[in-house]
Short mmCIF file of C-alpha atoms in Angstrom, two decimals:
data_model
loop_
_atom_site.label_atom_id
_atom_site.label_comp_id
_atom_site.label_asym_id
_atom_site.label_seq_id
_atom_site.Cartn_x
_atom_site.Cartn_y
_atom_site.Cartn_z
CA UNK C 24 97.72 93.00 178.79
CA UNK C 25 100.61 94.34 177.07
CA UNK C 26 100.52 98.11 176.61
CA UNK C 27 101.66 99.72 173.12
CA UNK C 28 103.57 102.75 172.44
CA UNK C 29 101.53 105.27 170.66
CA UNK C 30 102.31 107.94 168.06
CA UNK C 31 102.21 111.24 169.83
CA UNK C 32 101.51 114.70 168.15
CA UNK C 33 102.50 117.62 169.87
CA UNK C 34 102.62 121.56 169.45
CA UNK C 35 104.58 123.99 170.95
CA UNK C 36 102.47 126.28 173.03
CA UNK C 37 104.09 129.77 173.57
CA UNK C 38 103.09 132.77 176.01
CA UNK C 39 102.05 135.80 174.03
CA UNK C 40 103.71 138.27 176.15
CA UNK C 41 107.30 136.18 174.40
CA UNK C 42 108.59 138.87 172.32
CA UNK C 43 111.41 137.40 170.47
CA UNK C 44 110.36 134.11 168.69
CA UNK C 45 113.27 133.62 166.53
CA UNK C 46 114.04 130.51 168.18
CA UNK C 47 110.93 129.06 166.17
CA UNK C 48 112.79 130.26 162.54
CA UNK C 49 115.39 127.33 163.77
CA UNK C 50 112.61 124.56 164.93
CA UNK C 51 112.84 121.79 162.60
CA UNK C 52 108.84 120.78 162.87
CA UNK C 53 108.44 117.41 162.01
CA UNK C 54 106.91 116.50 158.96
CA UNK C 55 106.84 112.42 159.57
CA UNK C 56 106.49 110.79 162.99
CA UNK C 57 110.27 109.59 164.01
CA UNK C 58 111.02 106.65 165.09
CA UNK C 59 110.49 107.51 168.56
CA UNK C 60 106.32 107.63 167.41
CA UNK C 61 106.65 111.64 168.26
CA UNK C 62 105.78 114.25 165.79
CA UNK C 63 106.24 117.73 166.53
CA UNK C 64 103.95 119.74 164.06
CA UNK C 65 104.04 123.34 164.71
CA UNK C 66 103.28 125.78 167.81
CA UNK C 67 100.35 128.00 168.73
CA UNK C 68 100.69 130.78 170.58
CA UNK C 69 98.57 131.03 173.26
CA UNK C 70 97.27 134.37 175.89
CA UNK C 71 98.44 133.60 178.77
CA UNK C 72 99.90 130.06 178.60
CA UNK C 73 99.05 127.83 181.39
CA UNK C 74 99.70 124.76 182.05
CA UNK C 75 98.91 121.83 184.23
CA UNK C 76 99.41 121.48 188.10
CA UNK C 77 100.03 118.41 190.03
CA UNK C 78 96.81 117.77 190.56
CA UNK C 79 95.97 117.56 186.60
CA UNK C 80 94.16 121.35 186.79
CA UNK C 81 95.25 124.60 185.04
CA UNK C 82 97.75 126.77 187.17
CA UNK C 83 96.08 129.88 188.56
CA UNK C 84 98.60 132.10 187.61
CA UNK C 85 101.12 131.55 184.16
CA UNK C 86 104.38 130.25 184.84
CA UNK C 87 106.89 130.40 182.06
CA UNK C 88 106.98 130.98 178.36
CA UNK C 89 106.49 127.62 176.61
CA UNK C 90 104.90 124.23 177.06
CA UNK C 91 103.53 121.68 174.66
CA UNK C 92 100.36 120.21 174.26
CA UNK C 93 99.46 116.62 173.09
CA UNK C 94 97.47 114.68 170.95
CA UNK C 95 97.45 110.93 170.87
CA UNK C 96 94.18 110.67 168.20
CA UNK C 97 95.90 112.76 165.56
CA UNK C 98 95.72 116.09 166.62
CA UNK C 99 90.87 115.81 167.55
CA UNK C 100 91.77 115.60 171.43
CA UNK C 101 94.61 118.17 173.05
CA UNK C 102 95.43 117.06 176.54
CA UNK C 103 97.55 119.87 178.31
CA UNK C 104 100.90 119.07 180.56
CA UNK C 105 102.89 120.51 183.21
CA UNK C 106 105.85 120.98 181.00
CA UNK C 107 107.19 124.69 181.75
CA UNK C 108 109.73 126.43 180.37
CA UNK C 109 111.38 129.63 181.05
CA UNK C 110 113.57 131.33 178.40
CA UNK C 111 115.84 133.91 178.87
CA UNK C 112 117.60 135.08 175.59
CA UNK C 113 120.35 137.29 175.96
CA UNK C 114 120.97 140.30 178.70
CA UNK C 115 117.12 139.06 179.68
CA UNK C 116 118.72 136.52 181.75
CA UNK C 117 120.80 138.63 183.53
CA UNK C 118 118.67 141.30 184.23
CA UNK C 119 116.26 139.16 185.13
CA UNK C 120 118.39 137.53 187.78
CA UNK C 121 120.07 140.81 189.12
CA UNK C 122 117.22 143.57 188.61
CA UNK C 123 113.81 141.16 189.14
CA UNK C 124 115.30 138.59 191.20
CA UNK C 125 112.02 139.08 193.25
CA UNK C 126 109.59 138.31 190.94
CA UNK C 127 111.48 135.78 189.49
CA UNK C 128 112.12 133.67 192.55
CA UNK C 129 108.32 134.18 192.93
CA UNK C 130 107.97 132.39 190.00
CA UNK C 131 110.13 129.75 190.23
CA UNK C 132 108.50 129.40 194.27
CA UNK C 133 104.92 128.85 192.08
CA UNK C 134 106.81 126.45 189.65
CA UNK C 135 107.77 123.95 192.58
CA UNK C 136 103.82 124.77 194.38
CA UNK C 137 102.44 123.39 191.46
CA UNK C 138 104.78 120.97 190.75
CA UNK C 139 105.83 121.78 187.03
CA UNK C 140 108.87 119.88 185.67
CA UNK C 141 110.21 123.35 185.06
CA UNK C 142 113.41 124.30 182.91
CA UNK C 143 114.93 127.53 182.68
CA UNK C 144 116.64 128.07 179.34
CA UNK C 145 119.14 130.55 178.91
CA UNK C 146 121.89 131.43 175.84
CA UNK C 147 123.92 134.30 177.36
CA UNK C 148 127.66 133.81 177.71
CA UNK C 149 129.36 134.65 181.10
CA UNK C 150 131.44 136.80 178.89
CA UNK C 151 128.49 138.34 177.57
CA UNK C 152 126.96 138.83 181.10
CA UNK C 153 130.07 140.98 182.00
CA UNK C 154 130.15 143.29 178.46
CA UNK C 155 126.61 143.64 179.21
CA UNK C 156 126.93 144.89 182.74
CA UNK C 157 130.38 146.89 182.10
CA UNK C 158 128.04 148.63 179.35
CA UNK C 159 125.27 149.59 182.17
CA UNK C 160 128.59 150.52 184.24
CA UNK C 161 129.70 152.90 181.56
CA UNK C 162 126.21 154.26 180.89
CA UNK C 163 125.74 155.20 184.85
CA UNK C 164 122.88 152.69 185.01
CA UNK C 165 124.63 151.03 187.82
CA UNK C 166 127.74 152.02 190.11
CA UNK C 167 131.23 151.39 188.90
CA UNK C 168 131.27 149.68 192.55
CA UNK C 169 128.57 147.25 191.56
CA UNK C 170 129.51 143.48 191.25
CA UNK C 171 126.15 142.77 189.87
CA UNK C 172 128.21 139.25 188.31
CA UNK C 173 128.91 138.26 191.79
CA UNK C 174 125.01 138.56 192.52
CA UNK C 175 123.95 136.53 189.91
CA UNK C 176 126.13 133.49 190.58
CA UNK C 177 124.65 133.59 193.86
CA UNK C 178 121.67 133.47 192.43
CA UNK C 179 121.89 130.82 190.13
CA UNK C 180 123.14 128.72 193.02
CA UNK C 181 120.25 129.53 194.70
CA UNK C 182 118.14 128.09 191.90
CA UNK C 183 120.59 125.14 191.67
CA UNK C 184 119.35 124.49 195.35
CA UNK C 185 116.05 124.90 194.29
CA UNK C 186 116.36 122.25 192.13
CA UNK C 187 115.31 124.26 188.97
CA UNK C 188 117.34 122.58 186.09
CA UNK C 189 118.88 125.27 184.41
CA UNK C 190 120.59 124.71 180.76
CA UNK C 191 122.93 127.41 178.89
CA UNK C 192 122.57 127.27 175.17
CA UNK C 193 123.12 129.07 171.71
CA UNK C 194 121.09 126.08 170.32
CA UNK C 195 117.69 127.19 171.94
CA UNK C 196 115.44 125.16 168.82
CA UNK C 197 117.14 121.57 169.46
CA UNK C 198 117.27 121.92 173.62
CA UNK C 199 113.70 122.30 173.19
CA UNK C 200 113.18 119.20 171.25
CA UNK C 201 115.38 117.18 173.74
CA UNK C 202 113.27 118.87 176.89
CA UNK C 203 109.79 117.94 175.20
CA UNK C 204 111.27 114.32 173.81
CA UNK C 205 112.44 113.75 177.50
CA UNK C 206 109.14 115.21 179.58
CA UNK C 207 107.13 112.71 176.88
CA UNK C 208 109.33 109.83 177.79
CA UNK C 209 109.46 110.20 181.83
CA UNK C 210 106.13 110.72 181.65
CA UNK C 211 105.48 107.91 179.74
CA UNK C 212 102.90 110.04 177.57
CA UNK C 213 102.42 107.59 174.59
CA UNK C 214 101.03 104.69 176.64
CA UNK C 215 97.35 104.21 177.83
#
């Protein structure tokens, strides 16, 4: 028996504790399924989101700021994934990496326990990275001795080793789309 490729209606589901949500003033929802049968219709924002572990049951703890959820019966049944992704807009990526590496890499440790497919999204420049710590520098928040650049390269090679698939844009809306087109096609989502 031949199985068919379904329409599939998903939603963006976003942490509440994410702050900034102008990336969703750039999100091009979907108004018609494409012609990949996937409709993205719109986001909900959810207290803490949570999303699916390996073994099909919600994590125990949050991980990340965004996931999707997934409707193949036009939006009566939400099934849940364990799509996670982390987004880090502006000097939050940088800090993040150089001032709360520990909790981060606690996070991205519970990421690869539960087995999320896990992405950590990121638009700051390099350039950026360094006006934002020569700023610190200049405000005595850190020492003029400092090489906090130095530490987060490190760091993001540590990630790389980790596996944790990390993608630098200024495009944040349409890497989005392509993560959640791609985690419904690996997945193979839209057949049953």
């Amino acid at each position: 028996m031949a199985v068919k490729k379904q329409n599939i209606l998903v939603k963006l589901i976003v942490d509440s504790r994410e702050q900034d949500l102008s990336f969703l003033d750039k999100f091009k929802f979907d108004k018609k399924y494409s012609t990949e049968k996937i409709k993205i219709e719109g986001y909900e924002i959810q207290k803490p989101f949570k999303c699916l572990d390996s073994n099909g049951e919600i994590v125990k703890t949050s991980t990340a700021d965004i996931g999707i959820e997934y409707s193949l019966d036009e939006g009566i049944t939400w099934k849940k994934t364990n799509l996670a992704i982390e987004l880090k807009k502006d000097s939050d990526f940088s800090s993040t990496i150089y001032s709360s590496w520990k909790r981060f890499s606690e996070e991205i440790k519970r990421a690869k326990e539960y087995e999320l497919d896990f992405y950590l999204v990121y638009n700051q420049s390099t350039r950026q990275m360094h006006e934002h710590f020569d700023k610190l520098k200049s405000m005595k928040r850190i020492p003029y001795s400092a090489s906090p650049q130095k530490v987060i390269y490190d760091r993001m090679l540590e990630l790389g080793d980790l596996n944790v698939t990390m993608i630098y844009t200024h495009e944040i809306h349409e890497v989005l789309k392509r993560i959640i087109k791609y985690h419904i096609k690996k997945n193979k989502l839209q057949y049953f």
